[in-house]
Short mmCIF file of C-alpha atoms and ligand atoms in Angstrom, two decimals:
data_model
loop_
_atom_site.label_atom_id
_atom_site.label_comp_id
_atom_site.label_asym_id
_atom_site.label_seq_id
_atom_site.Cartn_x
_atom_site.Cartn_y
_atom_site.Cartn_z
CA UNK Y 224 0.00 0.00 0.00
CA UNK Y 225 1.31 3.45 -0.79
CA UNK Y 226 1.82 5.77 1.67
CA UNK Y 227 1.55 9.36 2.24
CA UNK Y 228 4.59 11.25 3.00
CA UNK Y 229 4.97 13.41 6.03
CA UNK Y 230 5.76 16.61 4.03
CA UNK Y 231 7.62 18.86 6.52
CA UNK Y 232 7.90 23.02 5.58
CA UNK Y 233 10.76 23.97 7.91
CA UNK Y 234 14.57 25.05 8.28
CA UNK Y 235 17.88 24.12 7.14
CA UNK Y 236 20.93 24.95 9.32
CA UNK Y 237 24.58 23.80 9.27
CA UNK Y 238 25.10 23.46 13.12
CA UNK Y 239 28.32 24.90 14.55
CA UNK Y 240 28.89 23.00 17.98
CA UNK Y 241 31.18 23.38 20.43
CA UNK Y 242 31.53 20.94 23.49
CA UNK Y 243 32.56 22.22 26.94
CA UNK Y 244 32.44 20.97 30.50
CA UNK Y 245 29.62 23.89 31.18
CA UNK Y 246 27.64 26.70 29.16
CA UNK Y 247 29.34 30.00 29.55
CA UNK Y 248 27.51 32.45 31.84
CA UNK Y 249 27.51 36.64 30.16
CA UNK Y 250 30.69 37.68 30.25
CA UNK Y 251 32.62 34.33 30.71
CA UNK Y 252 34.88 32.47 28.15
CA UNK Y 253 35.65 28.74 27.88
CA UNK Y 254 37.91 26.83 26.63
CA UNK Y 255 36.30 24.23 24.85
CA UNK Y 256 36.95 20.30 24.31
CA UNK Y 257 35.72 19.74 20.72
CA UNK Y 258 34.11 21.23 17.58
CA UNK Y 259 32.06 20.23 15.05
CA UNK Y 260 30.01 21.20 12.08
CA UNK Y 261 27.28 19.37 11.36
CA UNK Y 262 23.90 19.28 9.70
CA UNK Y 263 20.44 20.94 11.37
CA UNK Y 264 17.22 22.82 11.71
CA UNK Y 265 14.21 22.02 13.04
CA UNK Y 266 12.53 21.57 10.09
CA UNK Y 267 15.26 19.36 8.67
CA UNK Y 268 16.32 17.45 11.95
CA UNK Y 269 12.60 16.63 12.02
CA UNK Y 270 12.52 15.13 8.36
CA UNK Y 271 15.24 13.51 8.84
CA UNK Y 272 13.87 11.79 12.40
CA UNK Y 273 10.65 10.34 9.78
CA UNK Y 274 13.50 9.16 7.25
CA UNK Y 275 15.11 7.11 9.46
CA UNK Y 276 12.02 5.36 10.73
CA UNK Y 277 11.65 4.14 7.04
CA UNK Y 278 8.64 6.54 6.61
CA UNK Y 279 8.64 8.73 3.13
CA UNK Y 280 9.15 12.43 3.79
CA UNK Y 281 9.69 15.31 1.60
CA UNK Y 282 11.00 18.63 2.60
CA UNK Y 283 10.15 22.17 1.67
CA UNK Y 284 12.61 25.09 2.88
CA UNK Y 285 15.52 27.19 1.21
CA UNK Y 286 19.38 26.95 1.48
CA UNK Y 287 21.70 29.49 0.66
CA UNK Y 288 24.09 29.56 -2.19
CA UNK Y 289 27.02 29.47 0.22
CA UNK Y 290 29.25 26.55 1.55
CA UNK Y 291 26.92 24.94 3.70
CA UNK Y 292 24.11 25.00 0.99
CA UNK Y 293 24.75 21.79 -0.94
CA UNK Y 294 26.59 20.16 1.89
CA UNK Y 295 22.90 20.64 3.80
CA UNK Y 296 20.97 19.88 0.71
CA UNK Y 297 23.24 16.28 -0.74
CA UNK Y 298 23.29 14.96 3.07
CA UNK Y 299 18.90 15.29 3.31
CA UNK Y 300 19.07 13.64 0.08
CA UNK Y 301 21.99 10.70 1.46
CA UNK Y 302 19.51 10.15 4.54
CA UNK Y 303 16.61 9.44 2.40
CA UNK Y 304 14.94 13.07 2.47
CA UNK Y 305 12.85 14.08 -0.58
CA UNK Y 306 14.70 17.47 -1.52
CA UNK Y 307 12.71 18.43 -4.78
CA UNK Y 308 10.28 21.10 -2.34
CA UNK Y 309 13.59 22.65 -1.33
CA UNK Y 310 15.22 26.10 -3.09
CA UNK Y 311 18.31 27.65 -3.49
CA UNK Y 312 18.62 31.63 -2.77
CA UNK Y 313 21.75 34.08 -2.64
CA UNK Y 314 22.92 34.84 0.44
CA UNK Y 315 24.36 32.75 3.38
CA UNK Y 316 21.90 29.07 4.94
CA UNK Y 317 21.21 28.76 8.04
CA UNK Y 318 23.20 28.83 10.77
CA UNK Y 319 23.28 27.34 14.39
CA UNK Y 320 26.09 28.41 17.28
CA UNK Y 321 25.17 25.63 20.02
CA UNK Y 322 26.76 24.99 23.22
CA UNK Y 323 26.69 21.55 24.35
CA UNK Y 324 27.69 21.08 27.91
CA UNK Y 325 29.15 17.77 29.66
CA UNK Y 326 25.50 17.21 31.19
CA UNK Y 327 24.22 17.09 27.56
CA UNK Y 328 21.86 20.00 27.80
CA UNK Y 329 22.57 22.90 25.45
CA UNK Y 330 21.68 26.59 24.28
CA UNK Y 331 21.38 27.61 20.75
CA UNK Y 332 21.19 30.79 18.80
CA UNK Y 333 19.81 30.36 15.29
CA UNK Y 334 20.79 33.17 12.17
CA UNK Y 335 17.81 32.16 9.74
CA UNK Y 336 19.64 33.22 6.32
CA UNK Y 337 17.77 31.76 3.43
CA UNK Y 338 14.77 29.96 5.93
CA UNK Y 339 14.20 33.57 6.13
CA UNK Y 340 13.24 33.08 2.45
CA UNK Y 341 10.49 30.49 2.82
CA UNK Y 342 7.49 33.10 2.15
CA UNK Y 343 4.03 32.20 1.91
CA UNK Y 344 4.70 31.74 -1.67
CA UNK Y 345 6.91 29.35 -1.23
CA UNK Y 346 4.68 27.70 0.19
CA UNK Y 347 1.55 28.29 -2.65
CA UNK Y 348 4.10 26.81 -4.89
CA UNK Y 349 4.70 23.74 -3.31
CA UNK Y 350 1.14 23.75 -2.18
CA UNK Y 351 -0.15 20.35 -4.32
CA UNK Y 352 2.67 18.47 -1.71
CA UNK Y 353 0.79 19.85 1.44
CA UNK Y 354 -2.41 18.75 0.13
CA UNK Y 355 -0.80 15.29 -1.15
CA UNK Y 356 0.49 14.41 2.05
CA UNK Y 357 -0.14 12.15 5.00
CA UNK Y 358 0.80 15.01 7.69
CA UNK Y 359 2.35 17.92 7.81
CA UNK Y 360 4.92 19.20 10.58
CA UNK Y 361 5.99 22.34 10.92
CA UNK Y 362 8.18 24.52 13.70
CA UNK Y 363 8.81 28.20 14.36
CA UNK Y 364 12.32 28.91 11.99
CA UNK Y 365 10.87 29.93 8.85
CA UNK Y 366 8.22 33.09 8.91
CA UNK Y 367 5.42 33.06 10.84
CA UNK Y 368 3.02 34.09 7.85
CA UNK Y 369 4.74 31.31 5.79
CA UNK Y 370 3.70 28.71 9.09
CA UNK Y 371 0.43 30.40 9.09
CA UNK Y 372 -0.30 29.20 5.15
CA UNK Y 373 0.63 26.23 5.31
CA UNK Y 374 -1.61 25.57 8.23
CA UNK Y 375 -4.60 26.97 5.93
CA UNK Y 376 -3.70 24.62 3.06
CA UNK Y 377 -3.41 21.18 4.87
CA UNK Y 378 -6.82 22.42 6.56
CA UNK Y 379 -8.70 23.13 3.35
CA UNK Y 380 -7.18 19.53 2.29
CA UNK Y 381 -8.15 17.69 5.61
CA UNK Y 382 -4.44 16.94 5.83
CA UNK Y 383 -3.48 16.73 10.18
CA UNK Y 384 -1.28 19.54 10.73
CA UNK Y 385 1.24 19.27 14.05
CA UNK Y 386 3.23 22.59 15.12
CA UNK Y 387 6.10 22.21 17.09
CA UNK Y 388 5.92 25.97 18.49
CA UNK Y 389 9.81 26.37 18.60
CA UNK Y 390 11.72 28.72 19.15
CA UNK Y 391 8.81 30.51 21.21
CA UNK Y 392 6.90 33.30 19.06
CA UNK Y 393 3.89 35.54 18.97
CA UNK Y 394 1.31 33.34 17.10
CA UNK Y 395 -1.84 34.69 14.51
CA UNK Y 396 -4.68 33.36 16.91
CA UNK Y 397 -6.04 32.17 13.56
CA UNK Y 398 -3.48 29.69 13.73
CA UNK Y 399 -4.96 27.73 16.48
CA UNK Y 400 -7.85 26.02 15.06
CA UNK Y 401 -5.69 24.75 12.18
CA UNK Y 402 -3.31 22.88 14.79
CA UNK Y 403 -4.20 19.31 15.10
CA UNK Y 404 -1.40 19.22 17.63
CA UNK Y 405 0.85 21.43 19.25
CA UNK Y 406 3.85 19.87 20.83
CA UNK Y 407 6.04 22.66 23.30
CA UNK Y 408 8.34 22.28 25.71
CA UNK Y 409 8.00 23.49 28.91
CA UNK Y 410 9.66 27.22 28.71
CA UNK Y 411 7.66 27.14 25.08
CA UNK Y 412 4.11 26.52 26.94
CA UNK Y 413 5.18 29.11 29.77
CA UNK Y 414 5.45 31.69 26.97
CA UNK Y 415 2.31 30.88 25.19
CA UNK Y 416 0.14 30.70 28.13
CA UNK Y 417 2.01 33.90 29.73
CA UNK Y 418 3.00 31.71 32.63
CA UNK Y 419 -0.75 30.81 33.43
CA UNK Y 420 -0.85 27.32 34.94
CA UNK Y 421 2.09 25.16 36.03
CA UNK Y 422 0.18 21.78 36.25
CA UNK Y 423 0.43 19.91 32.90
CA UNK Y 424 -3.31 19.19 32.63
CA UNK Y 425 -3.98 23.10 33.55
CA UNK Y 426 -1.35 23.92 30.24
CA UNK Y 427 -3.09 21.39 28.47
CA UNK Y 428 -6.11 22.49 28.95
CA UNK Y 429 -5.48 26.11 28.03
CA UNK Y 430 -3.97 24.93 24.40
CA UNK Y 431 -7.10 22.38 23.62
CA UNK Y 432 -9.29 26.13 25.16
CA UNK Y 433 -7.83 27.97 21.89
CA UNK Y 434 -9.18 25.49 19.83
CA UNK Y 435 -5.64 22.93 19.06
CA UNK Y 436 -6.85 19.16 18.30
CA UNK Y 437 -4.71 18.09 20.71
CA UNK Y 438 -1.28 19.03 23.02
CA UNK Y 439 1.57 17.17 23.62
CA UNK Y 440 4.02 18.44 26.58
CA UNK Y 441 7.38 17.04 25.97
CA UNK Y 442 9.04 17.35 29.49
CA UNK Y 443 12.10 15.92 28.40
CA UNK Y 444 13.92 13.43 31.29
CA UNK Y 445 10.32 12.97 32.88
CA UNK Y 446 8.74 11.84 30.09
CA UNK Y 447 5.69 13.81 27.65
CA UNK Y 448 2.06 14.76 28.95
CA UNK Y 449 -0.77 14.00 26.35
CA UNK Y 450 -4.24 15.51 26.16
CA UNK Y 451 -6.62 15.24 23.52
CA UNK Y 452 -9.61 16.05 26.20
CA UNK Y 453 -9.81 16.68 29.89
CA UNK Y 454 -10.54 12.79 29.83
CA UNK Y 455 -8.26 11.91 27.22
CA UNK Y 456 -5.26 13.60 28.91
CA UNK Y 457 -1.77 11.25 30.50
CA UNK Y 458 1.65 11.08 31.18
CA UNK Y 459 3.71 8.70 29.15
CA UNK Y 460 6.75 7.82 31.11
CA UNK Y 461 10.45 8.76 30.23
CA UNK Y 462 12.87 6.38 29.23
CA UNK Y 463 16.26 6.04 31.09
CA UNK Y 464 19.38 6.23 28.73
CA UNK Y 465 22.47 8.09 29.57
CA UNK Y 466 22.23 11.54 27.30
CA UNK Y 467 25.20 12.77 25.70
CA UNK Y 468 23.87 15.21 23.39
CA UNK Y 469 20.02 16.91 23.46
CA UNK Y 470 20.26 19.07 20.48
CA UNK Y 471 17.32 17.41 17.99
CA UNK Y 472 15.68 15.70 21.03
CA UNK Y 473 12.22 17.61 20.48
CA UNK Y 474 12.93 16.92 16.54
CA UNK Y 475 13.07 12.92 16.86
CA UNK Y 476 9.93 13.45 19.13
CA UNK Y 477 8.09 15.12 16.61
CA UNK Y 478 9.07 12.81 13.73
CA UNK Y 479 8.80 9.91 15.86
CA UNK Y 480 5.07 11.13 16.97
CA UNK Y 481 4.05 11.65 12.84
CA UNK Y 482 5.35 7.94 12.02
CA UNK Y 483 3.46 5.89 14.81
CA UNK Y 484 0.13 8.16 13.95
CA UNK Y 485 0.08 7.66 10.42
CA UNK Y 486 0.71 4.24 10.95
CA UNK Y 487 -2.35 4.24 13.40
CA UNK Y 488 -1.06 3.92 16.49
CA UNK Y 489 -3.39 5.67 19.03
CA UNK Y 490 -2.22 9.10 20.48
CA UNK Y 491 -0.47 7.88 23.53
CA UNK Y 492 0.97 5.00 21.97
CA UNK Y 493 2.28 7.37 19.52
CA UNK Y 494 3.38 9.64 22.35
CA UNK Y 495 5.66 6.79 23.68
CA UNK Y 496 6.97 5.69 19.96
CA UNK Y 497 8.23 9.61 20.39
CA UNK Y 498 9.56 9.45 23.76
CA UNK Y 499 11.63 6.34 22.59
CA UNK Y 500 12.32 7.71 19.24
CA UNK Y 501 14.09 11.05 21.35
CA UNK Y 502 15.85 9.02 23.98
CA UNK Y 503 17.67 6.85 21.18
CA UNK Y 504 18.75 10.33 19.88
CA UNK Y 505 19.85 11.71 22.65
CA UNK Y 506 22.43 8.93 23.61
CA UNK Y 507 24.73 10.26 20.04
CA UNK Y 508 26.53 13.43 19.87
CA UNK Y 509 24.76 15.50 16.84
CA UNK Y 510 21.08 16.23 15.34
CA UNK Y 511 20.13 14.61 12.10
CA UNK Y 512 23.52 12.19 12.55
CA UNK Y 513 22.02 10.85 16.09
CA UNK Y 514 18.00 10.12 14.60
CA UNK Y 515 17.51 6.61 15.63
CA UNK Y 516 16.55 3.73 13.17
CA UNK Y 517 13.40 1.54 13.56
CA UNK Y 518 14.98 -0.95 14.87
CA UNK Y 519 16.54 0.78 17.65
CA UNK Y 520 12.94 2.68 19.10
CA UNK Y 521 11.67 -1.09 19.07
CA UNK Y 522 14.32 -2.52 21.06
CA UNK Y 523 14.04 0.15 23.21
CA UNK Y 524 10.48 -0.13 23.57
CA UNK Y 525 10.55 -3.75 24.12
CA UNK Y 526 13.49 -3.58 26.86
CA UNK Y 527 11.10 -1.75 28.59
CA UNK Y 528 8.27 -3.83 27.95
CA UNK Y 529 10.12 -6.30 29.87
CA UNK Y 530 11.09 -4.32 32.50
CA UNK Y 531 7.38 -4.32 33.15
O1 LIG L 1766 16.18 21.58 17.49
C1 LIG L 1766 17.57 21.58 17.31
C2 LIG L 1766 17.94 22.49 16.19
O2 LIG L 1766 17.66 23.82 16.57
C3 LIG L 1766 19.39 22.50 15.82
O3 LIG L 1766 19.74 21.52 14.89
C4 LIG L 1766 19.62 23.92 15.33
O4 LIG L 1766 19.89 24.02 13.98
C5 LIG L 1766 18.37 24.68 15.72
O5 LIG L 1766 17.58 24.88 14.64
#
């Protein structure tokens, strides 16, 4: 049977990343351990999570026509991306400048270059993709407005529509009603709600209030809160791996949670296919070179199965 791809309209960075034992505070300077440059973006990391489940995916974004711009574009294609939605433009790609500290967490300041680019008629061009597809996913690192369409057009086609609201930014409230899920992260749902509500279910609640089909929490080491309803609303445990690296984690999550729902899994069932699909990538240094493979979410899933 065919299937639909997950088409994903999102960003392409090349991710500069330097490891050190902490991450500087203002004013203080590090020597670092290690340095690397390697491929990123939301929208891309998140593609690239689907690809390496085995699940078709096609990407629509920009990269610039600098050095990182066919690097990015020939290692989406190497990983199994769909690249024929993506566009060149002058000017630098993407960028990322990411800390990664000895604890694995991180902090992360993105220069958009040529996602920047990825207007609403980008998006109008490649519009016959949204409405072909199984799902769409999009995040918060190409223009708003350009977000905002694509929402419309996988509405008007009936295609589910998830928004991973990241990095944190003023939404159109017409946005809301087109979100079949949201997914944030904790300091994302703080700035949404304005701090209103601390309890999961209370956040949850607020997000389903605005109209969103349904919210997923990811909470990171203590696992993801789902909520469809007030009754359809639970936590679905963490798994325990030793993290090296978190940059990506949300993206696996997101492209983890698109794979097990198209292939009918029910929403916290999906949830946990995430959770799994993040931990595996958190466990390798990098974004897109740490997605896990099918085979390694199921082991994982059934060595906690039998854990009980
Ligand atoms: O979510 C992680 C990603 O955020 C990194 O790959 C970086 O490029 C930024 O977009």
């Amino acid at each position: 049977m065919s299937r639909k791809p997950v088409v994903v309209v999102g960003s392409i960075n090349m991710d500069l990343v330097a490891h050190a034992s902490l991450i500087p505070r203002p004013g203080q300077t590090l020597i670092g351990d290690d340095f690397t440059t390697t491929p990123g973006g939301k929208g891309a990391n998140q593609a690239v999570a689907v690809a390496r489940l085995g699940y078709p995916v096609e990407l629509i974004g920009m990269v610039g026509e600098d050095v990182f711009g066919d690097t990015l574009l020939r290692h989406l294609q190497a990983k199994g991306v769909n690249t024929d939605g993506i566009g060149h433009v002058s000017g630098p790609s993407g960028v990322a400048l990411i800390v990664v500290a000895a604890d694995g967490n991180n902090t992360i300041v993105v220069v958009p270059g040529a996602n920047s680019k990825v207007t609403p008629a980008v998006v109008e061009a490649q519009a016959g993709r949204i409405r072909d597809a199984g799902m769409v996913l999009c995040q918060l690192e190409v223009p708003l407005e350009t977000v905002l369409r694509a929402s419309e057009i996988a509405r008007e086609a009936g295609v589910p529509f998830v928004l991973d609201p990241a990095p944190a930014a003023g939404l159109p409230e017409a946005i809301w009603k087109n979100l079949s899920w949201i997914t944030p992260n904790e300091s994302e749902a703080a700035y949404y709600l304005q701090g209103n509500g601390h309890e999961p279910d209370a956040i949850a609640r607020q997000f389903l209030g605005r109209g969103v089909g349904g919210v997923v929490l990811k909470r990171g080491s203590e696992g993801a809160f789902i909520a469809q309803s007030k009754e359809l609303a639970r936590w679905v445990p963490p798994f325990s791996v030793k993290a090296v690296d978190t940059v990506g984690a949300g993206d696996a999550f997101n492209g983890g949670f698109a794979v097990a729902l198209l292939e009918g899994q029910e929403a916290a069932e999906a949830a946990r296919f995430a959770a799994a699909t993040a931990a595996v990538s958190v466990t390798r240094a990098g974004a897109q070179e740490a997605m896990a493979t099918r085979d390694e979410v199921e082991e994982l899933l059934r060595a906690a199965r039998s854990k009980g």
